[in-house]
Structure formats: C-alpha cells, structure tokens
Short mmCIF file of C-alpha atoms in Angstrom, two decimals:
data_model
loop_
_atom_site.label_atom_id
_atom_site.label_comp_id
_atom_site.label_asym_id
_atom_site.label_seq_id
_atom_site.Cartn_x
_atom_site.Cartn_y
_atom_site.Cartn_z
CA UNK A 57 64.68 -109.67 -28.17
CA UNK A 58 63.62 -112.14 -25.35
CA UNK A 59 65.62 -114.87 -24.20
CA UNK A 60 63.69 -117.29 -26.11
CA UNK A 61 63.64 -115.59 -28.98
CA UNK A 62 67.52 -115.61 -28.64
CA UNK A 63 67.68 -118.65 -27.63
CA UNK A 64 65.51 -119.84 -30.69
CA UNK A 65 67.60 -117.60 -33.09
CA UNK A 66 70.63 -119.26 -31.66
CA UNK A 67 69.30 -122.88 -32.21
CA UNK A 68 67.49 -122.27 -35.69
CA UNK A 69 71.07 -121.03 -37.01
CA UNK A 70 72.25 -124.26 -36.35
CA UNK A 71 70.17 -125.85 -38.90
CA UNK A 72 69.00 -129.39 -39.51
CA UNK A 73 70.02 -131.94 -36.65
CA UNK A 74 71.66 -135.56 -37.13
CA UNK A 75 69.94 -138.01 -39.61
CA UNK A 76 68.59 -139.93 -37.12
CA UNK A 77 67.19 -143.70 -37.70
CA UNK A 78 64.27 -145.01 -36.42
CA UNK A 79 64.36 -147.91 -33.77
CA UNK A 80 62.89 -150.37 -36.39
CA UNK A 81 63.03 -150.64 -40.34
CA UNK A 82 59.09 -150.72 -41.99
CA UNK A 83 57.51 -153.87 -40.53
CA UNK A 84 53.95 -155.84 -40.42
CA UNK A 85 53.72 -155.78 -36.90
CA UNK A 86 53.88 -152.10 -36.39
CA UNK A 87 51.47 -151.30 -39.37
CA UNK A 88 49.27 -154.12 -37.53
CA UNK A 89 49.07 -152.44 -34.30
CA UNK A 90 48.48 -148.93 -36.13
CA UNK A 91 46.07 -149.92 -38.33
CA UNK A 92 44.25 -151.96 -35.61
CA UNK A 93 44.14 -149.36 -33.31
CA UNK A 94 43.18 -146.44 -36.04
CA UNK A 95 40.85 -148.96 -37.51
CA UNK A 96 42.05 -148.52 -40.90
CA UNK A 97 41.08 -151.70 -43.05
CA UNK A 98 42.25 -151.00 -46.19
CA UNK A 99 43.98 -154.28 -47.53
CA UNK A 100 46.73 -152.73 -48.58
CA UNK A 101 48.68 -152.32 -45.10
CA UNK A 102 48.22 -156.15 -44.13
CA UNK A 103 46.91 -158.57 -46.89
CA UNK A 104 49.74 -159.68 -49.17
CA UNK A 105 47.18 -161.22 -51.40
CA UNK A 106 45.61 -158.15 -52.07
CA UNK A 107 48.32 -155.54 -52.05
CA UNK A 108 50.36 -158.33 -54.58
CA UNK A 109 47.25 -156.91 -56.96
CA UNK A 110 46.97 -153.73 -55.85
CA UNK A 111 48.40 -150.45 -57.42
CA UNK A 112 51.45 -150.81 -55.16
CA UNK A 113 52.21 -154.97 -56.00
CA UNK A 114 52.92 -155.60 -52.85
CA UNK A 115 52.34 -154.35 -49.35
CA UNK A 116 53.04 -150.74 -48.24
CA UNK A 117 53.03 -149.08 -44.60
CA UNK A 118 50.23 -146.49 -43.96
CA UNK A 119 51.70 -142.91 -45.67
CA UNK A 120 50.49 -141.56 -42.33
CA UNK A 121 52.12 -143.44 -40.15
CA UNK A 122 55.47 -141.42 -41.59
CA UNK A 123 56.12 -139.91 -38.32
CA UNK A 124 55.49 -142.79 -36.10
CA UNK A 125 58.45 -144.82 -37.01
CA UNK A 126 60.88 -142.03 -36.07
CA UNK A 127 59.08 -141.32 -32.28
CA UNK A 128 61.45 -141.13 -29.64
CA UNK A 129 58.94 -144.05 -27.62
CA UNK A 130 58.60 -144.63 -24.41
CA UNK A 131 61.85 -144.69 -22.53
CA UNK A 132 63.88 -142.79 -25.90
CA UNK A 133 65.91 -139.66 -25.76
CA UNK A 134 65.70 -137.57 -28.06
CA UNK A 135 69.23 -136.29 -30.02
CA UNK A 136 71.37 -133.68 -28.29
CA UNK A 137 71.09 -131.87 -31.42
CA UNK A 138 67.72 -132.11 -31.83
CA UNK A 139 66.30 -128.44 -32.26
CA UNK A 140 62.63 -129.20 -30.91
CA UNK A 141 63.75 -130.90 -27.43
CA UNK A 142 66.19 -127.79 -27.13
CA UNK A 143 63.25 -125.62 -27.42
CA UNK A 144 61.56 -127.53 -25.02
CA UNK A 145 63.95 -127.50 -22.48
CA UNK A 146 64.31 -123.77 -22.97
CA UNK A 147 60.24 -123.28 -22.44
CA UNK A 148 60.53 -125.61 -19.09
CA UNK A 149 62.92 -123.28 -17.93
CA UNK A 150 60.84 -120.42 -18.60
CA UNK A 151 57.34 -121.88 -16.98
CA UNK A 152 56.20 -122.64 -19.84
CA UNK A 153 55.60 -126.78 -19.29
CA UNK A 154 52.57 -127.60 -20.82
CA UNK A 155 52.91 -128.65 -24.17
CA UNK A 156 49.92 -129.65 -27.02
CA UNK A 157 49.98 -129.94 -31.15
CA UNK A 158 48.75 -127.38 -33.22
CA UNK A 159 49.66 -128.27 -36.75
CA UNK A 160 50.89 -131.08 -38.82
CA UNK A 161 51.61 -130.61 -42.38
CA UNK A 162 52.77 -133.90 -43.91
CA UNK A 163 53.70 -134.85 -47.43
CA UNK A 164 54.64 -138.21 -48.58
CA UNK A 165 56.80 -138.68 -52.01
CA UNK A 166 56.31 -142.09 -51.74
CA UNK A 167 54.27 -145.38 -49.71
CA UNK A 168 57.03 -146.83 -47.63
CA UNK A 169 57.58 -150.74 -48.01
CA UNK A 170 58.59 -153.29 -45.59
CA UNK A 171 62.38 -153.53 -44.26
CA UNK A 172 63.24 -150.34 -45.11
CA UNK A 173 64.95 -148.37 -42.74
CA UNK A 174 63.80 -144.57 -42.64
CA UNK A 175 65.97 -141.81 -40.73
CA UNK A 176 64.86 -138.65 -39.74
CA UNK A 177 66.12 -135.05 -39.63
CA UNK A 178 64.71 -132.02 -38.05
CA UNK A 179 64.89 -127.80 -38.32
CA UNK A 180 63.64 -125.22 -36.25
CA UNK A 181 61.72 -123.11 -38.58
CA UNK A 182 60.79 -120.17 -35.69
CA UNK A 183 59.70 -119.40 -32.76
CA UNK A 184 56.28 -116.23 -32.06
CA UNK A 185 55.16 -115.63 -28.93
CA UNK A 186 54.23 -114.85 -25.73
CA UNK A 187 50.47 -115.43 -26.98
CA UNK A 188 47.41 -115.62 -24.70
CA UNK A 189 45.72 -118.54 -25.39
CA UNK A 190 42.59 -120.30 -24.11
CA UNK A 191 45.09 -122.96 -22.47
CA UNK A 192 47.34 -120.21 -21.07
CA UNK A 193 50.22 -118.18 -22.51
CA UNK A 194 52.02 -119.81 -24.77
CA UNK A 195 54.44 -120.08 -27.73
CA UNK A 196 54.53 -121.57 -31.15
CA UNK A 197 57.33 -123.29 -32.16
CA UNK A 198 57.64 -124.52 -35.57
CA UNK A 199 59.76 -127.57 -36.33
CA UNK A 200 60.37 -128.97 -40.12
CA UNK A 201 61.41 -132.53 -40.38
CA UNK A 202 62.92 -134.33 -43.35
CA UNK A 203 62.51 -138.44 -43.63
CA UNK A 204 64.96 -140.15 -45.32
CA UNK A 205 65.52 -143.61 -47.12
CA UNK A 206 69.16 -143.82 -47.49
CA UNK A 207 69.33 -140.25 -49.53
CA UNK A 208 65.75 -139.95 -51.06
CA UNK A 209 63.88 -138.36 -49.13
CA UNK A 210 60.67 -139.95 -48.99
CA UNK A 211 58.77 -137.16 -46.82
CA UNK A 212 58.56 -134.32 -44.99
CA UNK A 213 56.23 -132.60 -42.27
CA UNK A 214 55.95 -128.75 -40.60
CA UNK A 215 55.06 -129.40 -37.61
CA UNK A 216 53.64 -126.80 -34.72
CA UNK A 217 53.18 -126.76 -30.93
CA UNK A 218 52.06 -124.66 -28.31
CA UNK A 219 54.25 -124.81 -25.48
CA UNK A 220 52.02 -123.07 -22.78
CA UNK A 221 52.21 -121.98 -18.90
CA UNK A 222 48.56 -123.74 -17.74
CA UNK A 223 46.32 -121.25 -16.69
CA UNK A 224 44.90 -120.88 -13.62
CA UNK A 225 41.07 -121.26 -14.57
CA UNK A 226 41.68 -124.80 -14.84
CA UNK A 227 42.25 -125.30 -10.82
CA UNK A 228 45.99 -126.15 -12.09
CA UNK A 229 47.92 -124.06 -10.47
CA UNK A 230 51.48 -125.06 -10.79
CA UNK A 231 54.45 -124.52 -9.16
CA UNK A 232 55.62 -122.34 -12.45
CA UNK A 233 52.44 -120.69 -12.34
CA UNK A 234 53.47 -117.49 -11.16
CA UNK A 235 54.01 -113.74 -12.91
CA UNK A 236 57.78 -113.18 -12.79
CA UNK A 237 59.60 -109.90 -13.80
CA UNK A 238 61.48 -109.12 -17.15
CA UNK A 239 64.79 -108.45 -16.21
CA UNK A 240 67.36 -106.55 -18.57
CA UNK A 241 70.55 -105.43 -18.72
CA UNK A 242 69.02 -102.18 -17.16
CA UNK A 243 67.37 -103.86 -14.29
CA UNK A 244 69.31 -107.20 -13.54
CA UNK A 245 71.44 -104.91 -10.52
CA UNK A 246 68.00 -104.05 -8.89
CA UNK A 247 67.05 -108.15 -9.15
CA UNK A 248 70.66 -108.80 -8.04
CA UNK A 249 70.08 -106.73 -5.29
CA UNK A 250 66.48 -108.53 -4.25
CA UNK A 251 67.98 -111.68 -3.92
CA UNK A 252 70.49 -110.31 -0.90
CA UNK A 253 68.03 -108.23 0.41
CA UNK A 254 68.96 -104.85 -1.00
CA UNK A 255 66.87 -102.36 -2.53
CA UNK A 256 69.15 -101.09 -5.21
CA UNK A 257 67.83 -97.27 -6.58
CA UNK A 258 70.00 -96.64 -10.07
CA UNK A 259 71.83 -93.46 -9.86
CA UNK A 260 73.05 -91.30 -12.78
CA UNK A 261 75.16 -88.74 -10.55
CA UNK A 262 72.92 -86.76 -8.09
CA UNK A 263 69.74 -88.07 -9.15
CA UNK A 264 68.01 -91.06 -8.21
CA UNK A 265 66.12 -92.79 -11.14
CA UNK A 266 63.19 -95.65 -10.36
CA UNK A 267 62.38 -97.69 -12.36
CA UNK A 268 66.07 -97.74 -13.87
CA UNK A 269 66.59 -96.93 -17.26
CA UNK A 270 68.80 -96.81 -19.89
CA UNK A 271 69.92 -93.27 -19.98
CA UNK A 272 69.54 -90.65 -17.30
CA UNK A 273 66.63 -87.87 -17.11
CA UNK A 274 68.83 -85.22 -18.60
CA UNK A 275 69.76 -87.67 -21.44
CA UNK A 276 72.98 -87.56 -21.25
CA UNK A 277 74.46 -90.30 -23.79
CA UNK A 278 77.39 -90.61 -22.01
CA UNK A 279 76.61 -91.12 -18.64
CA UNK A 280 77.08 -94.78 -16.82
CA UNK A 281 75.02 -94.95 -13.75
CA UNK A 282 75.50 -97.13 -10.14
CA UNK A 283 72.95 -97.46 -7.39
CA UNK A 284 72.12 -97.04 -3.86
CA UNK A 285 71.08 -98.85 -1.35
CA UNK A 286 68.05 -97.66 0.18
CA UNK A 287 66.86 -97.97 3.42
CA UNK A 288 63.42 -99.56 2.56
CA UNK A 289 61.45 -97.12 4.27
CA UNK A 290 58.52 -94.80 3.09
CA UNK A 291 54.92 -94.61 2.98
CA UNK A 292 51.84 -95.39 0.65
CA UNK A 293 51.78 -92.57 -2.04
CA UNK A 294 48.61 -94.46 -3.89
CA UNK A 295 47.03 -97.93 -4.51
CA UNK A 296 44.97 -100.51 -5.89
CA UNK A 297 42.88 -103.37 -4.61
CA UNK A 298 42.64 -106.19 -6.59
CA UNK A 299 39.78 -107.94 -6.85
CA UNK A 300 39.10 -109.36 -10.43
CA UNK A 301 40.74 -110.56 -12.27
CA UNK A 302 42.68 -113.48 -10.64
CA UNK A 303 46.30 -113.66 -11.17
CA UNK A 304 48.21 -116.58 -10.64
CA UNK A 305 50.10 -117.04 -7.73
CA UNK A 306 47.75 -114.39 -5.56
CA UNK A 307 44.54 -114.74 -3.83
CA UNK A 308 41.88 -111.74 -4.40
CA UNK A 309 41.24 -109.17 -2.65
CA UNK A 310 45.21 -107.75 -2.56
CA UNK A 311 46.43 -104.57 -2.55
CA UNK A 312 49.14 -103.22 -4.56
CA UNK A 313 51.00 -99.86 -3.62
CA UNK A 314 52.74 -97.22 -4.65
CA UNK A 315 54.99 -96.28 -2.20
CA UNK A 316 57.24 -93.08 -2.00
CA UNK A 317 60.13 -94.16 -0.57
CA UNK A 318 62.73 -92.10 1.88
CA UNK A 319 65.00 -91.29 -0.85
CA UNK A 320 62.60 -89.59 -2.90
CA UNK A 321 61.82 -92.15 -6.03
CA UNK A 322 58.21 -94.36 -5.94
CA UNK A 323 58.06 -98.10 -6.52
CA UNK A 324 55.49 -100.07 -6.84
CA UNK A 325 54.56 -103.77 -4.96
CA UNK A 326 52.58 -105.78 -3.44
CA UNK A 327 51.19 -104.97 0.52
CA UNK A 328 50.94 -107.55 2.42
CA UNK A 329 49.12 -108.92 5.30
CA UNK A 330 46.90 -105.45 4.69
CA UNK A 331 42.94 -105.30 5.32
CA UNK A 332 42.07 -102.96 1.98
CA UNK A 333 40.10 -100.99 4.36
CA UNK A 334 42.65 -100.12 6.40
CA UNK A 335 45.34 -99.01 3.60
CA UNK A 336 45.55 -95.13 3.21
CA UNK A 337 47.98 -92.75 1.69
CA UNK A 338 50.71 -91.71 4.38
CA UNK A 339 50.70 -95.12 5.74
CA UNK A 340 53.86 -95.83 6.46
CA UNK A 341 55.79 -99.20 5.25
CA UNK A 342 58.54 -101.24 4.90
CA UNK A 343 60.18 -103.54 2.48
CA UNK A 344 60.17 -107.43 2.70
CA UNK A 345 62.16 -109.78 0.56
CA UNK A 346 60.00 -112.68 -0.84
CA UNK A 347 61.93 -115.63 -2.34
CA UNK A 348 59.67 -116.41 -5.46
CA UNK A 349 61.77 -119.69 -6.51
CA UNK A 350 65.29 -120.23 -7.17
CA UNK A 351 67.22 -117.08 -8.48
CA UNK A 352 64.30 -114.58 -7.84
CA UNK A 353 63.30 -112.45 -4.74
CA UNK A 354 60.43 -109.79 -5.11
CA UNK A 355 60.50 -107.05 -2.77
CA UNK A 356 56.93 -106.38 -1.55
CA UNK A 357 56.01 -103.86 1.44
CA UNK A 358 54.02 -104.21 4.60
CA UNK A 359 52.98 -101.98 7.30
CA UNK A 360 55.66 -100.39 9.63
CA UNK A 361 55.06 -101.23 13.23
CA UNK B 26 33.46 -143.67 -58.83
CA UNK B 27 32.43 -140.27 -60.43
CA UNK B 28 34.14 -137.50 -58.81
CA UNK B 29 33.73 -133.93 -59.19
CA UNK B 30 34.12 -130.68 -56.89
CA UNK B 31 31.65 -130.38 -54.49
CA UNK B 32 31.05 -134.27 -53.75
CA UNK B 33 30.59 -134.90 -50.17
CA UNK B 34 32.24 -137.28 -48.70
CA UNK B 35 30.47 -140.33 -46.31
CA UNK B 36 30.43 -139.02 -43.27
CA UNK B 37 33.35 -141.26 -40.53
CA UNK B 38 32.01 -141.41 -36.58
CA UNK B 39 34.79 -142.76 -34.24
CA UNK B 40 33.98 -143.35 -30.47
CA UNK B 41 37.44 -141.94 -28.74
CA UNK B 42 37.15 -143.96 -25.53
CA UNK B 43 39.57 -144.40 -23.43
CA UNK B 44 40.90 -147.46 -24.95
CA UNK B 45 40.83 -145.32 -27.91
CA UNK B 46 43.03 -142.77 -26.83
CA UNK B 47 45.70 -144.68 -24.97
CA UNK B 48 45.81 -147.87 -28.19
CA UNK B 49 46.15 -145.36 -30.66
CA UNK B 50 48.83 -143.17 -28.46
CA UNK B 51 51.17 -146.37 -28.29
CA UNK B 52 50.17 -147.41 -31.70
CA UNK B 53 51.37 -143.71 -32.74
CA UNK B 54 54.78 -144.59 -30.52
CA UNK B 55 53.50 -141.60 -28.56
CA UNK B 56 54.01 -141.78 -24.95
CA UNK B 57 53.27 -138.11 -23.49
CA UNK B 58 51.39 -138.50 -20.65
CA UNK B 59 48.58 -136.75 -21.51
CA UNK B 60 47.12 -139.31 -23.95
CA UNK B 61 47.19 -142.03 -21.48
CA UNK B 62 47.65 -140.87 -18.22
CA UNK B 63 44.46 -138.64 -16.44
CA UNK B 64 46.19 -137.64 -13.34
CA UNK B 65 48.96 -136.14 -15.37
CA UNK B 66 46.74 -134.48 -17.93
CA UNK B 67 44.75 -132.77 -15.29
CA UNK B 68 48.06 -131.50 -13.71
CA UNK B 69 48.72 -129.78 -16.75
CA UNK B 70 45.10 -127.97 -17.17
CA UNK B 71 43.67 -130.43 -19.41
CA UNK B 72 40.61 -132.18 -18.64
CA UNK B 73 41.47 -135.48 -19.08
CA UNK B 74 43.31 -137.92 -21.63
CA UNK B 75 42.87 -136.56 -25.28
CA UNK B 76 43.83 -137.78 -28.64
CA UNK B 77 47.38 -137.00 -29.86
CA UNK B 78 47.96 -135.46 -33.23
CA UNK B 79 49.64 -139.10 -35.10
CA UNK B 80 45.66 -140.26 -34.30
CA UNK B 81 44.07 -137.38 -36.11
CA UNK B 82 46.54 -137.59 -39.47
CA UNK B 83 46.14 -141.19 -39.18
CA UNK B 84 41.73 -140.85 -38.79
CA UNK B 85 41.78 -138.43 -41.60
CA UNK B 86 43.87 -140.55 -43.63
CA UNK B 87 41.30 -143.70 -43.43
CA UNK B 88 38.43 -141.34 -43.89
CA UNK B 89 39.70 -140.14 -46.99
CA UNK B 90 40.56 -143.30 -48.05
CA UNK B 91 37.57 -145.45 -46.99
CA UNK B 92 35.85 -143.32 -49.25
CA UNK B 93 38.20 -142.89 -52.06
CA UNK B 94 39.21 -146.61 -52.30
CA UNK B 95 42.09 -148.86 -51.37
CA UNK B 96 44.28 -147.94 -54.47
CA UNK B 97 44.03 -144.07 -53.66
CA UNK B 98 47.00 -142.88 -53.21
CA UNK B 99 47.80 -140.08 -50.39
CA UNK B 100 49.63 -137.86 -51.26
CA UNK B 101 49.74 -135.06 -48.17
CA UNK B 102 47.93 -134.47 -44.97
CA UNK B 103 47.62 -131.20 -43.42
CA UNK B 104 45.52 -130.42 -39.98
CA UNK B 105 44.83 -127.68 -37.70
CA UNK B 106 43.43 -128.30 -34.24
CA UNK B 107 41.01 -126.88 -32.68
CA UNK B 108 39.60 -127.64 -28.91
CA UNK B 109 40.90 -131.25 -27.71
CA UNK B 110 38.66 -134.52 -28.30
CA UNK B 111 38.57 -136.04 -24.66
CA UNK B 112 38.34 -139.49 -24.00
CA UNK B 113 34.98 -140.47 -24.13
CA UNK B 114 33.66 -137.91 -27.08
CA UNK B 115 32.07 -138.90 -30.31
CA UNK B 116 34.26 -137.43 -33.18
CA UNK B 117 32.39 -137.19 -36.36
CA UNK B 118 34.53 -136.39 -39.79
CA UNK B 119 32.66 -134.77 -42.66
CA UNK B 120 34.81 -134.05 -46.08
CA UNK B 121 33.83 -132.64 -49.21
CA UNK B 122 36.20 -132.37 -52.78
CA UNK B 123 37.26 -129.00 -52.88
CA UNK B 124 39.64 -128.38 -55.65
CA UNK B 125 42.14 -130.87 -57.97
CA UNK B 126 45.81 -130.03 -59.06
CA UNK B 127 46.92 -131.75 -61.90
CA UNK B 128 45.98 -135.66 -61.11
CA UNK B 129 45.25 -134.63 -57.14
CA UNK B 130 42.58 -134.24 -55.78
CA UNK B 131 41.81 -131.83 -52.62
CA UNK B 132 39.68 -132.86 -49.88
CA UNK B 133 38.65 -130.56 -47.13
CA UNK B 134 37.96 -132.45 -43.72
CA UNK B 135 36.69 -131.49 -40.67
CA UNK B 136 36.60 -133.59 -37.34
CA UNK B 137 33.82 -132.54 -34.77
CA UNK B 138 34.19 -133.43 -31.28
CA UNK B 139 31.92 -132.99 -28.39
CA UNK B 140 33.42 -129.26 -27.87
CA UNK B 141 32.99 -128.12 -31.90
CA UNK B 142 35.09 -128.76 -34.06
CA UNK B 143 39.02 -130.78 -33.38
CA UNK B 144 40.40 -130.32 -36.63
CA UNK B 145 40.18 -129.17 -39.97
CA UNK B 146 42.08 -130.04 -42.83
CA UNK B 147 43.23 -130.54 -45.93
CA UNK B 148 44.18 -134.02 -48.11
CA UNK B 149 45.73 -134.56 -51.38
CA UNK B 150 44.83 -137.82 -52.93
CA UNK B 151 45.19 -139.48 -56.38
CA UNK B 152 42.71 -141.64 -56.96
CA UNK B 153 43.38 -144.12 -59.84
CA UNK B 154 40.68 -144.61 -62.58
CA UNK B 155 39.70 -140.71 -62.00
CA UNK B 156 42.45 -138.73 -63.33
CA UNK B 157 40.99 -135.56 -64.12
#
C-alpha cells in the first residue's frame, strides 16, 4: 500500500465528518443570482405568483443548486474533519496539485423552500490511483455527501475528482513537476543516506546487495541487514541516451548510466554535464548529491577528472 | 405533452463566455481559481478559465426542464465529464427519453463543447400530467 492509499484508508475509517451548516438558510437572492446566471427561467424559483399555483404552492430553490448552499465560498475553510480537504492536502503534499471534477451524482428527496437552513455531511468513499491521464497522473477520489434539514435528509451526491500532477505537454512545468523515488521501509536508509551525502550499499553479512531488498540473496529469513558507505567511485558499465520521450524535470538528450561501482554492486543514475558522444563503458565517474526539494537528494554521477 | 421512449429532446445552445464562466462560478459559490482566473488556470495546465461542475448540473437541469415544463419535478442528476468547455466555446445539449421507472422518467443528455463532447448524463424527472 502507498502512502495515499494509507492515508485514504486511514481517513475513510473515520467516516462521515461534522454536520456542517451552510452560511445562509434557502433565500430569493441566492436562487436569483443562480438562476440569472444559469439562465434558468422557470417561474418556479422567483415568481411567487406562479409558484403559489404551481405543483409546489409556493416557491422552491433550484433542486440543483443542492450543493451550492453548502460551498465553502470565497474566503471559507473547510472543516478540520472534512475527509475531501484531508485528501487534498495529502495529494499537495505528494505533487499532485492540480485538481478538476469528474463526476457528480446528485439526488434530491425533496425541492428545498425558502428559510430553511440545510447542513451538510461528507464521507470518503475511496481513493484508485496513480492513473495516467490526458491532464497528467492523477487520482480519483470519491467523496459522498449527505444534506440535511434538521434530520431529514433532503439529498445526497457522489461526488469524484481527479487530483492530478500537470503534465508537462502543457508548457506547465511546475515546481512539483518532477519524477521522485518510491521509498520503503527497504530503501528509506539509502534515501537517508542521499540527503547527507552518503551512498549507503545494504549489506546482509559479506555480501553487498544493490538495489536493497527485503531479504538477502541466499534467502535467509532471518537475516537483518546494515549498509556501507561507499566511496562513490566506479565507472560506466552501460547506458542510455534519452531522447524521446520528455520527462519532467529533464531536458533531452540525457544520458542515464549504469555504473559498476568500486565495491562491486551497479546502480543506476543520471550523468551529468556528459556529451552522449563522448560516454563509453570504462569511463570512469563519480557520485554527486542533487538536492531535488526539501527532504530528497538524488545521487547522480559525472565524469571523474 | 405526449411522451414516450425515444422522444428527443429540443436541442439547448449556451455561449460559455467569459462572463459565463466566472457569473456562474460565483453564482455556484465556487471560487477555484480556475473558473475565473486565466493566469492561474494556465499555471495548472489548463488552457484557460473553464466551466465548473455546479454549472453543468445546474445547465442540464434547465435543459431538462425547459423542455419538460415548469411543474417537472427533478428528481436526480448524474454527469460525467469529458474534455473541459473553455471560455469562449459554444456548448450545445442534446437529450433524448431513454427509459421510465415507475412515475420517472430517464433522460440521457449530452453537452458538446468545442473539443467533443463535456458531459454526458443522466436525469430523472417526474413530469406531472404524464405518469406512465
């Protein structure tokens, strides 16, 4: 399981938020501005004349506008408890900062009528993802939200969003727009070890093991490994240049190696400052330390002088 | 009104302008950025302003009901979008009567934009005089 799909496990177990009310009760000038703006004349919003006769008696709000009265507005906050804005955070965190609906599935029990006073409560329903999308990679994250007049509940809406890291075909490049590592309980010593400038190689005993693992090569069960530090020396065993696709954060042509390094295991990274044409196995290289953003430090190589 | 499965519905064009997009965004109580602020929707990979999802319910919800008169009573809206409606685009809604459920009605709806096709969706609407 990912972190945000812990995370949403964690939050979805907490179950519906807070009844929370909406800043005004049902009122003309609302419907007026929605209806306006939507351009929805039907009579039975604003005309008390004709809603008096109508199938309702009297004047109802828009069924649609359900939602609207509960919106957090312009300068609201949302709920501490509320499971959505949690999420949210969560995907920030994560890069993922771009955010657009997907689905809204909205029933009404009943039209709403003027001065009353509707309070809202919302689920997480789940979480799927990472998904490549045409916006960028992305997660769904489906919310279910209950509205209330005092206890009747008078609808009720799933609701769905993508909440997406913008892709770089756009020109968008963001500062979050960048490939970052998965790091497990496994490898979080090696990443540990980036950030002060230490090249940590896992060892189970004798042998060296790159990339770490959870077990050793001979399998035993109940063996706990530690690491070394190596010296961040070796040379170009293979590599790629990159020229197509794109990926974010890099500029095309670059060339990615594997190098072999003094101690015997191969990792892989990026060489830097290289002209492809002059890369060649046997080349011999060194490890640099390059701070990413806060809390993460890639180790790349370039060219021993 | 004689209804019956299959029935097309009138068809609903709505110029999203830019006024469009940002009056209907406040209207909805919606202030993301991206409905009404360009700058800030480009930063996020968007092209520009775009309608936000309390429009479309709300634009399917007249549709249906411009056609189905002013006593029809909604009952649910469900949507799906598809590629964004920009400010500026010409959003057309065609609907047809797909199915009934006791004394609902189903109407299918889709909403084409200047990219294909914004939404589709699905409305459930009793429409007095026309129980089935």
């Amino acid at each position: 399981m990912t972190g945000i799909e812990e995370a949403a496990a964690r939050i979805a177990e907490e179950g519906p938020s807070e009844r929370r009310f909406a800043r005004d009760p049902v009122n003309q000038a609302m419907i007026n501005n929605w209806a306006e703006a939507i351009g929805d004349r039907n009579p039975v919003y604003t005309d008390p004349g004709y809603a008096a006769t109508s199938v309702h008696g009297g004047l109802v709000a828009p069924p649609a506008m359900a939602q609207v009265w509960t919106m957090p507005g312009l300068r609201g906050q949302r709920a501490d408890d509320d499971p959505l804005s949690a999420m949210m955070s969560i995907m920030d965190e994560a890069g993922y900062t771009s955010v657009v609906a997907t689905n809204s599935e909205q029933r009404y029990h009943r039209y709403l009528r003027h001065g009353e006073h509707v309070a809202a409560s919302t689920r997480l329903e789940g979480v799927i993802g990472p998904k490549r999308t045409a916006l960028g990679e992305g997660w769904f994250v489906t919310t279910v939200t209950t509205w209330y007049v005092g206890d009747e509940v008078v609808a009720d809406m799933v609701f769905r969003v993508l909440k997406f890291r913008p892709s770089d075909a756009s020109g968008g490049a963001e500062a979050g727009d960048v490939l970052r590592p998965v790091v497990s309980k496994d490898t979080e010593f090696f990443w540990e070890g980036t950030r002060v400038a230490e090249l940590r190689i896992q060892r189970w005993g004798g042998t060296l093991r790159h990339p770490p693992g959870p077990t050793p090569p001979d399998g035993d069960l109940g063996a706990v490994p530690d690491y070394v530090v190596a010296a961040g020396t070796g040379t170009v065993y293979s590599f790629v240049v990159q020229h197509h696709p794109g990926v974010p954060g890099k500029t095309t042509p670059f060339v990615v190696a594997l190098v072999e390094l003094d101690e015997g295991v191969r990792m892989l990274g990026e060489l830097l400052d290289a002209e492809p044409s002059q890369v060649h196995i046997g080349l011999e290289v060194e490890v640099v330390f390059v701070p990413v953003e806060a809390g993460l430090t890639i180790p790349a190589w370039k060219v021993r002088s | 009104m004689n209804i019956a499965i299959g029935a097309e519905l009138p068809p609903l064009t709505v110029e999203t302008s830019t006024t469009f997009v940002i009056s209907t965004a406040i209207a909805t109580r919606d202030f993301q950025d991206v409905h009404h602020d360009a700058d800030a929707a480009r930063a996020r990979g968007s092209e520009g302003i775009f309608v936000n999802i309390l429009t479309d319910t709300g634009l399917v919800q007249r549709f249906v009901t411009e056609w189905a008169g002013h006593d029809a009573l909604v009952r649910s809206i469900a949507i799906r979008l598809g590629v964004p409606c920009y400010a500026g685009d010409t959003l057309t809604f065609t609907g047809a009567v797909t199915g009934r459920d006791g004394d609902e009605w189903e109407v299918t709806v889709t909403g084409k934009g200047d990219l294909g096709d914004h939404l589709t969706g699905t409305v459930r609407v009793v429409i007095p005089g026309e129980a089935p």
